[in-house]
XYZ file of N, CA and C in Angstrom:
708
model
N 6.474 -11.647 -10.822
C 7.451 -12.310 -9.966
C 6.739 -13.225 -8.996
N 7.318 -14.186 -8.680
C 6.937 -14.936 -7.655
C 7.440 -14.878 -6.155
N 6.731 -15.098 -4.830
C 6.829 -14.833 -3.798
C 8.248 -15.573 -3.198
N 8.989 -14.940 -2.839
C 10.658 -14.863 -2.643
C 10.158 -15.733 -0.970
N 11.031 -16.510 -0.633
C 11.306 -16.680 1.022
C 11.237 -15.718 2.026
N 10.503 -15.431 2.830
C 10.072 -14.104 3.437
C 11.220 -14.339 4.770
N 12.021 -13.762 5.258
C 12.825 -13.860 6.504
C 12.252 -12.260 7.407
N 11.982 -12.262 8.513
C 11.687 -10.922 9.422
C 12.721 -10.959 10.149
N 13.229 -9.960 10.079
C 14.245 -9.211 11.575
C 13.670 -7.914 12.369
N 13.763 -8.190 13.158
C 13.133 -7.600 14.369
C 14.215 -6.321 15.241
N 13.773 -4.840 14.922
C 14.558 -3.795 15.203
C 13.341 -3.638 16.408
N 14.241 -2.918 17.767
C 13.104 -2.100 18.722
C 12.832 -0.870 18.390
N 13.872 -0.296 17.631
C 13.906 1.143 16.787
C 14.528 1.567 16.258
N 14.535 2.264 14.848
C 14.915 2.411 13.780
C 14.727 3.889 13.805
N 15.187 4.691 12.878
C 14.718 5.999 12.638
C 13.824 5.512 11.579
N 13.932 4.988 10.523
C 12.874 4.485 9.285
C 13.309 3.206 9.066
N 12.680 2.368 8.954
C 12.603 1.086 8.284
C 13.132 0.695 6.906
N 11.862 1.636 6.358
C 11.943 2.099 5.387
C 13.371 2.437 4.807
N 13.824 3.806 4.994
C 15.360 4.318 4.513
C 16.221 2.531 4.693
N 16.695 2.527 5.843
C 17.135 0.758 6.112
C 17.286 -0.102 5.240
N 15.792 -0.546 4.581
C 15.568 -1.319 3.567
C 16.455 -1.381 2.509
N 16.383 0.237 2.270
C 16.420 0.310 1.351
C 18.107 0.749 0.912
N 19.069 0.567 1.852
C 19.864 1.065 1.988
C 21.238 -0.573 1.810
N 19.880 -1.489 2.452
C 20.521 -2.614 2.367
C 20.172 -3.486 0.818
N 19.304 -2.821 0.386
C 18.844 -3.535 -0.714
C 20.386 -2.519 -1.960
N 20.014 -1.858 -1.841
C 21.770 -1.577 -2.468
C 22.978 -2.007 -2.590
N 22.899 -2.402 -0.742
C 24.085 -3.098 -0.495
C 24.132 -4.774 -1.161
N 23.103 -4.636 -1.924
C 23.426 -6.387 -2.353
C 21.868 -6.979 -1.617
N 20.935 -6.944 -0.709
C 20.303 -7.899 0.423
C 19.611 -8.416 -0.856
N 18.837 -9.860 -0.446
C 18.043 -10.716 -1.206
C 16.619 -10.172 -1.004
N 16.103 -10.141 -1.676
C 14.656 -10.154 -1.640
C 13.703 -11.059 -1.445
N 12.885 -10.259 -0.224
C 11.887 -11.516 0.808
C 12.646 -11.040 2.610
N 13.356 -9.918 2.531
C 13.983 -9.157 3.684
C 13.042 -8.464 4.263
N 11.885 -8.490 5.325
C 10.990 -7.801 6.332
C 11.443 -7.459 7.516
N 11.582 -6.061 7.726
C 12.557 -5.545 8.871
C 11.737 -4.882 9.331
N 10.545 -5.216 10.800
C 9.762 -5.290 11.497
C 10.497 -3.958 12.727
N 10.209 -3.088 12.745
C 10.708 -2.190 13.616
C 9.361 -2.008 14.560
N 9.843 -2.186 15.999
C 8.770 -1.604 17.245
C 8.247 -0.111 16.961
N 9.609 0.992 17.040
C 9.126 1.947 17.314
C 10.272 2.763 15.827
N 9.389 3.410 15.284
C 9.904 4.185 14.444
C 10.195 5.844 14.755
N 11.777 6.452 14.603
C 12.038 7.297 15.725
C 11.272 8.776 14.203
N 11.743 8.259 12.934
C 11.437 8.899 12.040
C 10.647 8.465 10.823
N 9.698 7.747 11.198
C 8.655 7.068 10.274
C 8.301 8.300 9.246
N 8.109 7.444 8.144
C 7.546 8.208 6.531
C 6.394 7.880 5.751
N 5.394 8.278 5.223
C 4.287 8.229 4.781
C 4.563 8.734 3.318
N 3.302 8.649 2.380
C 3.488 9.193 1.312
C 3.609 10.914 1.150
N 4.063 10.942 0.003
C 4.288 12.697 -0.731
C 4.849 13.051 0.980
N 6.089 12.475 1.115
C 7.145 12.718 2.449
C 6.353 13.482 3.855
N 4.996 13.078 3.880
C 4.700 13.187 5.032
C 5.162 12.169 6.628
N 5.045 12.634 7.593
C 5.951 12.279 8.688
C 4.628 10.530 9.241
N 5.548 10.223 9.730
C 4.120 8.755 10.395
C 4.498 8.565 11.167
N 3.807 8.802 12.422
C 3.883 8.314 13.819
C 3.903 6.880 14.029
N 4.434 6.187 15.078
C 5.184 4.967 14.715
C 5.090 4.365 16.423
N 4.389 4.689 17.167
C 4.651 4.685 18.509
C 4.194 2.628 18.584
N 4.990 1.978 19.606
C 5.221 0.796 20.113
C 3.477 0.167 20.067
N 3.615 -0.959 19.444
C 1.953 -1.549 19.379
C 1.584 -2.010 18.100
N 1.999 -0.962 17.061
C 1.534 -0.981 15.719
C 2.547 -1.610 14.803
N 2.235 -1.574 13.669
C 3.024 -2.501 12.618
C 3.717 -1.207 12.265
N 5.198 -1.384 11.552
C 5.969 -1.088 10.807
C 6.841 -1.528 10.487
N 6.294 -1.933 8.871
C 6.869 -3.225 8.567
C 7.588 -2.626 7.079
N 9.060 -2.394 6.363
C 9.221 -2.356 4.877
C 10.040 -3.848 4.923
N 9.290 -4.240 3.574
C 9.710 -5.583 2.882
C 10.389 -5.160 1.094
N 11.756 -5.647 0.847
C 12.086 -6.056 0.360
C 11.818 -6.730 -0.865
N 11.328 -6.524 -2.257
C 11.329 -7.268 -3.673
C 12.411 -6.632 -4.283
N 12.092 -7.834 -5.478
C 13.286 -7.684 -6.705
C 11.953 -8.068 -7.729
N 11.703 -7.671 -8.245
C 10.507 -8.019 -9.074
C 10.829 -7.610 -10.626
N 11.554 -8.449 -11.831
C 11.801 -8.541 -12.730
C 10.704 -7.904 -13.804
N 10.320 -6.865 -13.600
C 9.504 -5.647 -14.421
C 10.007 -4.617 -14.899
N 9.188 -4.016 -16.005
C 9.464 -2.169 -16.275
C 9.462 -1.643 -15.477
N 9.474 -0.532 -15.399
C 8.612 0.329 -13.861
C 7.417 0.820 -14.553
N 6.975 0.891 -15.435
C 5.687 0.850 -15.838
C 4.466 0.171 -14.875
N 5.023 -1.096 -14.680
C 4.301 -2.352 -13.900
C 4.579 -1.857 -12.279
N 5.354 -0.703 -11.699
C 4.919 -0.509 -10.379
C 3.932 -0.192 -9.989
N 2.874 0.519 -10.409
C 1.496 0.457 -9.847
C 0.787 -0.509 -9.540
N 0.854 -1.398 -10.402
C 0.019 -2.751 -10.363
C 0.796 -3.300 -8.940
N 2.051 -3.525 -8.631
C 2.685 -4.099 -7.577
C 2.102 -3.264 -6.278
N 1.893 -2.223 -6.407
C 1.504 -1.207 -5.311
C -0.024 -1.563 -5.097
N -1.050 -1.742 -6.109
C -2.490 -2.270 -5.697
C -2.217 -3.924 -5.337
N -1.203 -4.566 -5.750
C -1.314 -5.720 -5.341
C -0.629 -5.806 -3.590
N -0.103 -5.104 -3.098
C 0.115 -4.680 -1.833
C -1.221 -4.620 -1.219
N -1.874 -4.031 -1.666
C -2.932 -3.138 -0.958
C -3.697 -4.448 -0.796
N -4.018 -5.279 -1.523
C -5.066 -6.286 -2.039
C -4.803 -7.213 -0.539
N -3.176 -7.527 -0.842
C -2.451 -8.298 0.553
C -2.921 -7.525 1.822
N -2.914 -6.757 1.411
C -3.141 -5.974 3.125
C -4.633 -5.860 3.128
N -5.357 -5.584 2.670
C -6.877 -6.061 3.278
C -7.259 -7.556 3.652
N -6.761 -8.349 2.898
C -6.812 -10.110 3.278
C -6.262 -10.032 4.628
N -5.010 -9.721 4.764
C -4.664 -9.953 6.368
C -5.435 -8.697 7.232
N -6.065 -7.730 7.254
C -7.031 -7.329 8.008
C -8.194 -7.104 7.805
N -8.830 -8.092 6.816
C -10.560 -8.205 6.988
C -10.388 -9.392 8.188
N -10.227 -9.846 8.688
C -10.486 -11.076 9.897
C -10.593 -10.284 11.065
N -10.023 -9.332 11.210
C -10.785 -8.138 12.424
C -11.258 -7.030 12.107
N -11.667 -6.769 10.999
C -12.587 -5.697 11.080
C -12.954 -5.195 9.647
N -14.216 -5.189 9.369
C -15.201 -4.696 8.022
C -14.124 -3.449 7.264
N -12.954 -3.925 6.720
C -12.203 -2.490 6.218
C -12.764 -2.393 4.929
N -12.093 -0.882 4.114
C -12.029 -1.226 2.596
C -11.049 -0.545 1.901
N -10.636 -0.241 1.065
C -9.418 -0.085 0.269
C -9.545 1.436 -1.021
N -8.771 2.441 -0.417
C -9.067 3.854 -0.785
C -7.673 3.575 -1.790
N -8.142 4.329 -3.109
C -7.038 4.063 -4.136
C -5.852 5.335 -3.511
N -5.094 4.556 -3.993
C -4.507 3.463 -4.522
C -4.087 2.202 -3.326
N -3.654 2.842 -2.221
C -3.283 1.458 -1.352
C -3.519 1.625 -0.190
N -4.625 2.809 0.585
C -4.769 3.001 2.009
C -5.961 2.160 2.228
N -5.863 1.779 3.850
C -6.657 0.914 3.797
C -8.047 1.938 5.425
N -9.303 1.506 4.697
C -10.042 2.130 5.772
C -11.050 1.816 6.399
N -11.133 1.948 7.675
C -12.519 1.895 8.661
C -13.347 2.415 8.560
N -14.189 2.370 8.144
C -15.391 3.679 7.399
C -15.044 4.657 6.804
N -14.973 5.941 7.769
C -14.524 6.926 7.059
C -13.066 6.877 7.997
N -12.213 6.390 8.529
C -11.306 6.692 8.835
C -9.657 5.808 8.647
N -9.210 5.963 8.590
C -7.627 5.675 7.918
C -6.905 4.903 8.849
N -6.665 3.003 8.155
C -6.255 2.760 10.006
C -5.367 2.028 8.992
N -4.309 2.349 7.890
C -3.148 1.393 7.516
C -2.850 2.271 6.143
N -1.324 2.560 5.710
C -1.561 2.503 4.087
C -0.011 1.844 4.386
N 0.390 1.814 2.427
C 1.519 1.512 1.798
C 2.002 2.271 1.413
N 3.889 2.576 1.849
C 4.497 3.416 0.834
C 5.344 2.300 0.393
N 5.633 2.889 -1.215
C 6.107 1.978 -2.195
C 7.070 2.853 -2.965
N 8.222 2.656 -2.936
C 9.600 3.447 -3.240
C 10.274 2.092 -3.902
N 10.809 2.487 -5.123
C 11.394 1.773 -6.103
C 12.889 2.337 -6.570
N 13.441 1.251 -6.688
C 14.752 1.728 -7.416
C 15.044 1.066 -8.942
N 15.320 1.909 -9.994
C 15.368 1.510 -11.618
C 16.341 1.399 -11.515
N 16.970 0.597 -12.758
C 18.393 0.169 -13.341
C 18.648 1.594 -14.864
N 19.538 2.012 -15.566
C 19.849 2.388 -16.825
C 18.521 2.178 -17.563
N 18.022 0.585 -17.752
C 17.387 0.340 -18.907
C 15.708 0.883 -18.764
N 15.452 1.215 -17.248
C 13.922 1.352 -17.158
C 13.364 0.054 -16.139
N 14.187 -0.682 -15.948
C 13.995 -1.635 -14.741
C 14.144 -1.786 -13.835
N 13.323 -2.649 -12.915
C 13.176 -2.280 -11.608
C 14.733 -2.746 -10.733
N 15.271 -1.910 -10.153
C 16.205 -3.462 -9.293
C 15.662 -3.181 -7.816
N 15.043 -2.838 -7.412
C 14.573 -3.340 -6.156
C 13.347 -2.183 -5.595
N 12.169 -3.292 -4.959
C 11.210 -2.396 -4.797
C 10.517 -2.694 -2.941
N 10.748 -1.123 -2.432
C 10.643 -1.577 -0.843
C 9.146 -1.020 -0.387
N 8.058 -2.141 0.061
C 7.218 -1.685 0.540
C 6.897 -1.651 2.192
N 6.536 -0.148 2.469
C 6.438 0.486 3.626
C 5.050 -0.005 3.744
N 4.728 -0.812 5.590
C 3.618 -1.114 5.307
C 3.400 -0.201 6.585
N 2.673 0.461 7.070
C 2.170 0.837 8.414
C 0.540 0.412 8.514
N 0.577 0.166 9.876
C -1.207 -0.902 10.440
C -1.490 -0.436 11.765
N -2.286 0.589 11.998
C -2.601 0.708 13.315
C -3.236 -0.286 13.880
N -2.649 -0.615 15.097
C -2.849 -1.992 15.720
C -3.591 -1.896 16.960
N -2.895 -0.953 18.033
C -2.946 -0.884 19.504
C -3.506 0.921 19.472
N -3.324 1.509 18.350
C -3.321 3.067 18.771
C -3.511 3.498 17.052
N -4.018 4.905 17.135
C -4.536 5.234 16.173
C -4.042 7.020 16.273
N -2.959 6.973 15.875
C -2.263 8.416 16.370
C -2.944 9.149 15.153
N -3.215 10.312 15.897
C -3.825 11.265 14.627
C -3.345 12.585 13.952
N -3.950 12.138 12.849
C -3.438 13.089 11.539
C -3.922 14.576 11.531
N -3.426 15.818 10.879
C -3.904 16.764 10.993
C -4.850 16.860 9.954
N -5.405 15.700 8.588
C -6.098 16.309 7.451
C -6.774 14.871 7.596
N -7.112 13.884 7.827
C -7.698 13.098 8.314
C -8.298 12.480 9.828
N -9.498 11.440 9.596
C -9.753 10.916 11.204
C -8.860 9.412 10.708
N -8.225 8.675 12.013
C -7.364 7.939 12.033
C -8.559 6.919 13.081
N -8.249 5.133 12.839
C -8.971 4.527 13.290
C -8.072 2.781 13.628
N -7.893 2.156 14.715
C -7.106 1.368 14.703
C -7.597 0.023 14.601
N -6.995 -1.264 14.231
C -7.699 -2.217 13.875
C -8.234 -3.425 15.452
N -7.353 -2.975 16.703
C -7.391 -3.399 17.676
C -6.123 -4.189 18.096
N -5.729 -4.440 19.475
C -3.979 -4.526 19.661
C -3.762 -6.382 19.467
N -3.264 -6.535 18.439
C -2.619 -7.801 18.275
C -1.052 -8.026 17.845
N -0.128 -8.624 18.423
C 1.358 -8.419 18.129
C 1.632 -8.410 16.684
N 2.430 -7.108 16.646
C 2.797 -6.801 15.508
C 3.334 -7.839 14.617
N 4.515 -8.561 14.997
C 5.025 -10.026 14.320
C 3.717 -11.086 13.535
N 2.726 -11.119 14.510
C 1.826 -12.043 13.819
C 1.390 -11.386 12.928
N 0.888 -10.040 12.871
C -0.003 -9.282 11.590
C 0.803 -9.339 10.747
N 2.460 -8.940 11.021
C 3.325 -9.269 9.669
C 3.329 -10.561 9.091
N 3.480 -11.434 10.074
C 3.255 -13.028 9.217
C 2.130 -13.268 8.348
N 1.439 -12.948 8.924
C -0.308 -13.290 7.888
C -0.175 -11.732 6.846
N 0.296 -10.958 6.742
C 0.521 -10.059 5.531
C 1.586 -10.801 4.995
N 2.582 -10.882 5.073
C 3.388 -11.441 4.195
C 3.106 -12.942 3.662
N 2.158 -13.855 4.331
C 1.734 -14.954 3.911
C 0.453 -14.738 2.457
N -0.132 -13.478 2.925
C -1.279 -13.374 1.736
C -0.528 -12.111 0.786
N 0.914 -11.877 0.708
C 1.579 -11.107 -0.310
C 1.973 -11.729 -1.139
N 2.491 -13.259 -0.587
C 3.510 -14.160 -1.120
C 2.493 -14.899 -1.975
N 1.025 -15.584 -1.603
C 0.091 -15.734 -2.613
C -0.190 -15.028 -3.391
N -0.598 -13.709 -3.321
C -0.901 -12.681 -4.398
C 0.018 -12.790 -5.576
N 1.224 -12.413 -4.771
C 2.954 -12.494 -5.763
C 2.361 -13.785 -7.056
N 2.612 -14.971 -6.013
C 2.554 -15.641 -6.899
C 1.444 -15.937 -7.850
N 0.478 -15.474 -7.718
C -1.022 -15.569 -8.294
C -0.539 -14.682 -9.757
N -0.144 -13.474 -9.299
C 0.166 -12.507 -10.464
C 0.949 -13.091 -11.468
N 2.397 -13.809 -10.692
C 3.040 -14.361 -11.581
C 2.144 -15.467 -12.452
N 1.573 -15.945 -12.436
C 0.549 -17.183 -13.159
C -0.156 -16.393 -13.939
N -1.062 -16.125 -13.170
C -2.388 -15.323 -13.845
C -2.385 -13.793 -14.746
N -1.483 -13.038 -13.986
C -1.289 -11.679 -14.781
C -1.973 -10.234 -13.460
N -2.266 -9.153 -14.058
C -2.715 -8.381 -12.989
C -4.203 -8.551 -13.181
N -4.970 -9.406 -13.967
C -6.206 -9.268 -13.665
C -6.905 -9.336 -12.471
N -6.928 -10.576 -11.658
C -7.496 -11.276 -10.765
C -7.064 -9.861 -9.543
N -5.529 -9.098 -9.916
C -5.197 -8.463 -8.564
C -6.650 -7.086 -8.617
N -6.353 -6.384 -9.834
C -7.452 -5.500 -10.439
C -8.707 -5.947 -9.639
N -9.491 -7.646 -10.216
C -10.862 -7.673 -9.693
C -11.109 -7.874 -7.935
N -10.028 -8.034 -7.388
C -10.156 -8.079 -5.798
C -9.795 -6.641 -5.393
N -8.952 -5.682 -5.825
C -9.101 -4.493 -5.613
C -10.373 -3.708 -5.647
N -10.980 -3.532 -7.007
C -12.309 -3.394 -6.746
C -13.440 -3.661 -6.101
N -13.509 -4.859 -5.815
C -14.386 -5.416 -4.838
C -14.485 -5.154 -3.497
N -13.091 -4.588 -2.960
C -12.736 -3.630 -2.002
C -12.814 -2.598 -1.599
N -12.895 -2.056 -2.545
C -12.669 -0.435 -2.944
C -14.295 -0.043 -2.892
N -14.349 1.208 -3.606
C -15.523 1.904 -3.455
C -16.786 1.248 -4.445
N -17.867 1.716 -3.939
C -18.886 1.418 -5.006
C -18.956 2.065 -6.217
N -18.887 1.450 -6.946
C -19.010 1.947 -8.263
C -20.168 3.179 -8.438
N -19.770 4.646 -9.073
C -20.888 5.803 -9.216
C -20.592 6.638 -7.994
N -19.386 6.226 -6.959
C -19.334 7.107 -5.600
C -18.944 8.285 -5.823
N -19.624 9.779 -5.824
C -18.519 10.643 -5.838
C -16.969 10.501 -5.351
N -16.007 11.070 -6.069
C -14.710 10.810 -5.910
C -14.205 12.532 -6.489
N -12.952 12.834 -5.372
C -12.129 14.756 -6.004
C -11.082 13.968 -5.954
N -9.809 14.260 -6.815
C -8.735 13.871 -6.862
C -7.636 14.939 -7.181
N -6.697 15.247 -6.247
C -6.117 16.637 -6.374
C -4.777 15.912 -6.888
N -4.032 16.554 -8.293
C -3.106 16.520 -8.343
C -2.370 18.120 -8.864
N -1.734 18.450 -7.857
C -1.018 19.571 -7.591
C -2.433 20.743 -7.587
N -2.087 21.771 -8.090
C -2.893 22.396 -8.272
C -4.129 22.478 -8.508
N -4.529 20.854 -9.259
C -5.719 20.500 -9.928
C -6.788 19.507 -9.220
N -8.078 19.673 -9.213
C -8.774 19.030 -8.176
C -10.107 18.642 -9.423
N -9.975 17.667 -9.739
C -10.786 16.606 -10.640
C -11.529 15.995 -9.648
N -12.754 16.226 -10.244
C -14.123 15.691 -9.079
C -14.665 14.413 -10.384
N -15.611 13.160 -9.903
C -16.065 12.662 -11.091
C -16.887 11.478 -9.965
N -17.217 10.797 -11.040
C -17.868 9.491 -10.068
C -16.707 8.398 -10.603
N -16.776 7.424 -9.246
C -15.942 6.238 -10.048
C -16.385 5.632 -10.487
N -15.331 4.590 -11.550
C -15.772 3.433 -12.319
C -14.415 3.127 -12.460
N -14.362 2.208 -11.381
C -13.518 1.487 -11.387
C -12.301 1.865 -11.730
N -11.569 0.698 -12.117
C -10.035 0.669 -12.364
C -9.697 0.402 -13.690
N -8.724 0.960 -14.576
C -8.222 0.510 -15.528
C -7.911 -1.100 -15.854
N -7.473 -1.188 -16.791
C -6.988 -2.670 -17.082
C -5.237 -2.230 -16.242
N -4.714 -1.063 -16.760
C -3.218 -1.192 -16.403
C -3.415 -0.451 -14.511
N -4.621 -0.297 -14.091
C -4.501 -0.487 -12.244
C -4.964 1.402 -12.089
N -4.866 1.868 -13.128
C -5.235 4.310 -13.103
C -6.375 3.529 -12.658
N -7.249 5.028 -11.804
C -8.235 5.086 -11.267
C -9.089 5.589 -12.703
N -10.617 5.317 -12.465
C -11.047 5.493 -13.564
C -12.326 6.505 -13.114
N -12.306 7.752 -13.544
C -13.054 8.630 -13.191
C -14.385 9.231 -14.492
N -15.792 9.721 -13.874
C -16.359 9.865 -14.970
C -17.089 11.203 -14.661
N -16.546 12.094 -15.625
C -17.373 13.237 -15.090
C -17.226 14.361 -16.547
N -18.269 15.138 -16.619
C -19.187 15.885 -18.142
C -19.098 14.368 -19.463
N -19.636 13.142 -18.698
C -20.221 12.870 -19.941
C -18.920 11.824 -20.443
N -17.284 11.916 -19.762
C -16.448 10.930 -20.367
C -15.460 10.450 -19.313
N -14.809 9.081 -19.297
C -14.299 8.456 -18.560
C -12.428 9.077 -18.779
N -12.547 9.296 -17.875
C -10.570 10.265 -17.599
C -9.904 8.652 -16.848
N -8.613 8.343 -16.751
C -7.788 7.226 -16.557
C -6.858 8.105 -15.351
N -6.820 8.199 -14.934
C -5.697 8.663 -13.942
C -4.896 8.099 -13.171
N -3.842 8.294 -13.798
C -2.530 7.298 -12.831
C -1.933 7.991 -11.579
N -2.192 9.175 -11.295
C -1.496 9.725 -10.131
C -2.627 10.683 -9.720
N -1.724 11.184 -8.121
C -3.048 12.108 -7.519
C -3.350 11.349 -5.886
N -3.703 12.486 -5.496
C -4.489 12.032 -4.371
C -6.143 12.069 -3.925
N -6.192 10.892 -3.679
C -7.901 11.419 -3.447
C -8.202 12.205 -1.817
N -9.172 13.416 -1.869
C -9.144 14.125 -1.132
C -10.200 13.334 0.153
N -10.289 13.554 1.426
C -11.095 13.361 2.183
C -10.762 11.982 2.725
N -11.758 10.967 3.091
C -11.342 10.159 3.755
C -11.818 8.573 2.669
């Protein structure tokens, strides 16, 4: 898909943004809708953890319609991520923890939640990404260290994210998910880094290598390369 007309509306507080979005994207809204909330009374993170949301920081869900399978939501979710390190490498040396958190060394100062809605056939009809960016404050987590990027108005960090989403968008649409793939990596970890990846019960340790062609993390451990599309990676 290509990068839609981006419009921001500006809430002082919301219980979620997020829910909002996505509530209006039902109701019919166009896609390229960024509903910039100050203070989030009930902010959401991934696997329905809670996100502190206090006045300073970004919380931003935007609005697509992106004419795909849902197969192709992952790739849209690293191409998020890709957008969101472009608009915060200009203040500070970050890098990009799979699938879409973004980090200060070892500590956690932005991710993406990415909640989709399918049609009958397996298609997407509308896909809302949750962006949170510690800006001014770096509220902390009970299973991570949290790290902020330094206080600049939230509105501008959304403009320059949504300005390097709307390139990406359209890059993908041209080019395909390659180019999103080779700037993800380049971000991301060094290739051979130890990497544990817990999904549910199961805690897969390996070194990385990179990313798939279709965006799974690519893990290598007794000797063969495992593809993994879901999971969390443990630690920071």
């Amino acid at each position: 898909m290509s990068a839609p007309p981006w419009r921001i509306e500006i809430a002082e507080e919301v219980p979620s943004s997020q829910t909002l979005v996505a509530a209006r994207a039902e109701a019919g809204e166009a896609a390229g809708l960024a509903l910039l909330a100050r203070r989030q009374s009930a902010g959401r993170g991934r696997e329905g953890r809670a996100w502190r949301s206090p006045a300073g920081n970004l919380h931003l869900s935007v609005l697509l319609r992106p004419a795909v399978p849902a197969r192709a939501l992952p790739q849209l979710a690293l191409l998020a991520a890709v957008a969101l390190h472009e608009a915060a490498r200009p203040r500070a040396p970050v890098r990009l923890k799979w699938p879409n958190d973004l980090m200060l060394g070892e500590a956690k100062v932005a991710g993406i939640l990415a909640e989709a809605a399918l049609d009958a056939a397996g298609g997407v009809r509308h896909l809302v990404l949750g962006v949170g960016v510690n800006l001014a404050t770096a509220p902390p987590l009970p299973d991570r260290a949290t790290a902020a990027l330094g206080a600049e108005p939230p509105e501008r960090f959304a403009w320059r994210f949504l300005s390097c989403l709307g390139a990406w968008l359209d890059r993908h649409a041209a080019e395909g998910f390659a180019p999103v793939r080779a700037a993800w990596m380049a971000a991301g970890p060094a290739r051979g880094a130890p990497l544990a990846l817990r999904r549910g019960d199961r805690r897969i340790e390996g070194r990385y290598q990179g990313l798939a062609e279709d965006g799974a993390l690519r893990l290598e451990l007794d000797g063969r390369v495992l593809e993994l599309h879901a999971g969390e990676l443990e630690g920071n």
